[in-house]
């Protein structure tokens, strides 16, 4: 029998407002080590008030509900209100560290499109684009590879729940854009600086059907998890049903319309236990302290995503970020950039950025790459007819870039 973890630590004021305590709760009072003024500075009062009145009115909430409210509550959620990325924010991500990251992912997209037989329609879909840096670098690559992409109808689709971040994305990516109404599935449309149509949605289920390359970088780790205790080998299990549903949607679309998904995140293959944590100002932060002022995250369980994807698609990985970027030619790309760069500071930044991305002690081992592909992508088609005399038709499929050495 699975039981929800019910241990929760709250400050004294919150506990007072929870009197009597919901049945079955364990509340551990935390010794306050901050002064009254610094506490009020860090606490997001509306989230805390909302959570305490909800718990008082309807009882204990699950970890998943806590995470969802804190991160994406439409009025005062952490993602909804903040730009949390970068050196001045709470955490920094690979696309923010070096342009090379996005360039190599851009080459991966083009490579998969070529290997899929260059379909006429190419939808580039990113889930949780943050500041838009990754897609911006990819669009630059697409522009440079116009001769390869010649004839393809490329469009850009961003799935973003945060009004604040989607506005930053529009400013960064679109020459012009218009906003739709609150209730519209497409809540913003525009044209990228390179002349491509671009659309914003709140949910991936609203993205149109068609051949699509889906990208999700540090997206799945932000989705709410349930925590369970049960009699298996691991003492904690963390499961994100929302993540599972999204992967099922990607898998069924890829199986039916063609395409691929590239999911990059910190994670494990069904081995880790308690990974739920907070980040604030680049430091670990108690998940229950000052809700709404820190990022909440849990490692992605890729074995669970693989199970949810099912048999209709082929899964590749997870492999380390280091292996993926090395296979994509990060060393050669760095040398090209260094050859044309004579400013000592910029050269040092380029070298430092690549080291951050690939070094096993930094982001190289902790971050993993995982992919979903249409089965047809990896099979060599048979000639018409049946029986032993039948031969393979056409050339052998191209290897999948990143998961083996790039062969463009
Ligand atoms: N991919 C970016 C940003 C990662 S932060 C990067 O690597 O730099 C997580 C992103 O996912 C943010 O843009 C956040 O607003 C978005 N996000 C979080 N939960 C979401 C949800 N349920 N639906 C859509 N977007 C979500």
mmCIF file of N, CA, C and O and ligand atoms in Angstrom, residues 72 79 84-85 91 93-96 126-131 159-162 165 169 202 217-219 222-223 242, ligand 1:
data_model
loop_
_atom_site.group_PDB
_atom_site.id
_atom_site.type_symbol
_atom_site.label_atom_id
_atom_site.label_comp_id
_atom_site.label_asym_id
_atom_site.label_seq_id
_atom_site.Cartn_x
_atom_site.Cartn_y
_atom_site.Cartn_z
ATOM 1 N N UNK A 72 3.301 27.290 -10.165
ATOM 2 C CA UNK A 72 2.515 27.786 -11.304
ATOM 3 C C UNK A 72 1.132 28.306 -10.937
ATOM 4 O O UNK A 72 0.287 28.435 -11.813
ATOM 5 N N UNK A 79 7.053 30.655 -11.110
ATOM 6 C CA UNK A 79 7.359 30.831 -12.530
ATOM 7 C C UNK A 79 6.528 31.940 -13.156
ATOM 8 O O UNK A 79 6.956 32.580 -14.102
ATOM 9 N N UNK A 84 13.724 33.969 -13.168
ATOM 10 C CA UNK A 84 14.585 33.349 -12.152
ATOM 11 C C UNK A 84 15.907 32.851 -12.725
ATOM 12 O O UNK A 84 16.730 32.308 -12.027
ATOM 13 N N UNK A 85 16.097 33.063 -14.043
ATOM 14 C CA UNK A 85 17.261 32.456 -14.695
ATOM 15 C C UNK A 85 18.455 33.395 -14.710
ATOM 16 O O UNK A 85 18.303 34.611 -14.654
ATOM 17 N N UNK A 91 18.938 30.124 -10.566
ATOM 18 C CA UNK A 91 19.728 29.034 -11.155
ATOM 19 C C UNK A 91 20.089 29.412 -12.587
ATOM 20 O O UNK A 91 19.470 30.292 -13.189
ATOM 21 N N UNK A 93 21.084 27.843 -16.517
ATOM 22 C CA UNK A 93 20.910 26.625 -17.312
ATOM 23 C C UNK A 93 21.899 26.619 -18.484
ATOM 24 O O UNK A 93 22.444 27.657 -18.847
ATOM 25 N N UNK A 94 22.071 25.463 -19.092
ATOM 26 C CA UNK A 94 23.071 25.319 -20.162
ATOM 27 C C UNK A 94 22.893 26.317 -21.310
ATOM 28 O O UNK A 94 23.872 26.910 -21.748
ATOM 29 N N UNK A 95 21.648 26.536 -21.814
ATOM 30 C CA UNK A 95 21.532 27.481 -22.931
ATOM 31 C C UNK A 95 21.952 28.896 -22.530
ATOM 32 O O UNK A 95 22.360 29.688 -23.378
ATOM 33 N N UNK A 96 21.851 29.208 -21.228
ATOM 34 C CA UNK A 96 22.243 30.537 -20.752
ATOM 35 C C UNK A 96 23.762 30.626 -20.591
ATOM 36 O O UNK A 96 24.319 31.715 -20.543
ATOM 37 N N UNK A 126 9.019 23.977 -28.401
ATOM 38 C CA UNK A 126 9.790 23.911 -27.150
ATOM 39 C C UNK A 126 8.847 24.013 -25.949
ATOM 40 O O UNK A 126 7.978 24.882 -25.881
ATOM 41 N N UNK A 127 9.060 23.126 -24.979
ATOM 42 C CA UNK A 127 8.292 23.158 -23.734
ATOM 43 C C UNK A 127 9.116 23.910 -22.690
ATOM 44 O O UNK A 127 10.272 23.581 -22.454
ATOM 45 N N UNK A 128 8.531 24.929 -22.088
ATOM 46 C CA UNK A 128 9.218 25.686 -21.038
ATOM 47 C C UNK A 128 10.467 26.387 -21.529
ATOM 48 O O UNK A 128 11.569 26.063 -21.083
ATOM 49 N N UNK A 129 10.325 27.374 -22.421
ATOM 50 C CA UNK A 129 11.524 27.964 -23.052
ATOM 51 C C UNK A 129 12.284 28.977 -22.203
ATOM 52 O O UNK A 129 13.276 29.524 -22.687
ATOM 53 N N UNK A 130 11.848 29.253 -20.970
ATOM 54 C CA UNK A 130 12.603 30.182 -20.110
ATOM 55 C C UNK A 130 12.718 31.557 -20.733
ATOM 56 O O UNK A 130 11.722 32.191 -21.070
ATOM 57 N N UNK A 131 13.953 32.017 -20.939
ATOM 58 C CA UNK A 131 14.163 33.328 -21.561
ATOM 59 C C UNK A 131 14.169 33.278 -23.087
ATOM 60 O O UNK A 131 14.384 34.296 -23.730
ATOM 61 N N UNK A 159 5.515 26.344 -25.615
ATOM 62 C CA UNK A 159 4.550 26.007 -24.558
ATOM 63 C C UNK A 159 5.079 26.627 -23.273
ATOM 64 O O UNK A 159 6.116 26.209 -22.753
ATOM 65 N N UNK A 160 4.381 27.644 -22.799
ATOM 66 C CA UNK A 160 4.887 28.395 -21.647
ATOM 67 C C UNK A 160 3.717 28.835 -20.775
ATOM 68 O O UNK A 160 2.783 29.461 -21.244
ATOM 69 N N UNK A 161 3.830 28.511 -19.493
ATOM 70 C CA UNK A 161 2.744 28.830 -18.575
ATOM 71 C C UNK A 161 2.920 30.230 -17.973
ATOM 72 O O UNK A 161 1.963 30.811 -17.467
ATOM 73 N N UNK A 162 4.111 30.772 -18.074
ATOM 74 C CA UNK A 162 4.397 32.028 -17.378
ATOM 75 C C UNK A 162 4.210 33.248 -18.281
ATOM 76 O O UNK A 162 4.924 33.406 -19.276
ATOM 77 N N UNK A 165 7.588 35.196 -18.402
ATOM 78 C CA UNK A 165 8.635 34.632 -19.258
ATOM 79 C C UNK A 165 8.228 34.653 -20.729
ATOM 80 O O UNK A 165 9.060 34.884 -21.600
ATOM 81 N N UNK A 169 10.309 36.048 -23.848
ATOM 82 C CA UNK A 169 10.576 35.253 -25.060
ATOM 83 C C UNK A 169 10.165 36.037 -26.310
ATOM 84 O O UNK A 169 10.892 36.076 -27.301
ATOM 85 N N UNK A 202 -0.397 27.452 -23.621
ATOM 86 C CA UNK A 202 -0.185 27.095 -22.199
ATOM 87 C C UNK A 202 0.040 25.605 -22.036
ATOM 88 O O UNK A 202 0.619 25.170 -21.062
ATOM 89 N N UNK A 217 14.063 21.376 -22.262
ATOM 90 C CA UNK A 217 15.298 21.506 -21.491
ATOM 91 C C UNK A 217 14.964 22.033 -20.100
ATOM 92 O O UNK A 217 14.392 23.114 -19.969
ATOM 93 N N UNK A 218 15.297 21.283 -19.095
ATOM 94 C CA UNK A 218 14.959 21.640 -17.705
ATOM 95 C C UNK A 218 13.469 22.011 -17.598
ATOM 96 O O UNK A 218 13.113 22.999 -16.974
ATOM 97 N N UNK A 219 12.640 21.221 -18.230
ATOM 98 C CA UNK A 219 11.187 21.415 -18.150
ATOM 99 C C UNK A 219 10.575 20.341 -17.256
ATOM 100 O O UNK A 219 9.832 20.644 -16.325
ATOM 101 N N UNK A 222 10.545 20.521 -13.453
ATOM 102 C CA UNK A 222 9.703 21.528 -12.796
ATOM 103 C C UNK A 222 8.260 21.049 -12.647
ATOM 104 O O UNK A 222 7.435 21.753 -12.072
ATOM 105 N N UNK A 223 7.949 19.861 -13.157
ATOM 106 C CA UNK A 223 6.562 19.378 -13.068
ATOM 107 C C UNK A 223 6.321 18.724 -11.714
ATOM 108 O O UNK A 223 7.218 18.072 -11.161
ATOM 109 N N UNK A 242 1.922 14.246 -14.361
ATOM 110 C CA UNK A 242 1.830 15.267 -15.413
ATOM 111 C C UNK A 242 2.929 15.030 -16.462
ATOM 112 O O UNK A 242 2.676 15.115 -17.667
HETATM 113 N N1 LIG B 1 14.217 25.717 -20.763
HETATM 114 C C1 LIG B 1 14.693 26.908 -20.101
HETATM 115 C C2 LIG B 1 13.936 27.256 -18.818
HETATM 116 C C3 LIG B 1 13.883 26.187 -17.761
HETATM 117 S S1 LIG B 1 12.927 26.707 -16.336
HETATM 118 C C4 LIG B 1 16.164 26.801 -19.850
HETATM 119 O O1 LIG B 1 16.685 25.677 -19.798
HETATM 120 O O2 LIG B 1 16.821 27.827 -19.673
HETATM 121 C C5 LIG B 1 11.360 25.896 -16.605
HETATM 122 C C6 LIG B 1 10.520 26.532 -17.694
HETATM 123 O O3 LIG B 1 9.310 25.781 -17.793
HETATM 124 C C7 LIG B 1 10.076 27.966 -17.435
HETATM 125 O O4 LIG B 1 9.981 28.643 -18.672
HETATM 126 C C8 LIG B 1 8.695 27.775 -16.803
HETATM 127 O O5 LIG B 1 7.889 28.923 -16.829
HETATM 128 C C9 LIG B 1 8.167 26.640 -17.638
HETATM 129 N N2 LIG B 1 7.131 25.823 -17.004
HETATM 130 C C10 LIG B 1 7.150 25.290 -15.762
HETATM 131 N N3 LIG B 1 6.053 24.540 -15.546
HETATM 132 C C11 LIG B 1 5.325 24.600 -16.692
HETATM 133 C C12 LIG B 1 4.093 24.011 -17.116
HETATM 134 N N4 LIG B 1 3.381 23.234 -16.297
HETATM 135 N N5 LIG B 1 3.645 24.258 -18.356
HETATM 136 C C13 LIG B 1 4.366 25.041 -19.212
HETATM 137 N N6 LIG B 1 5.543 25.637 -18.870
HETATM 138 C C14 LIG B 1 6.013 25.411 -17.622
#
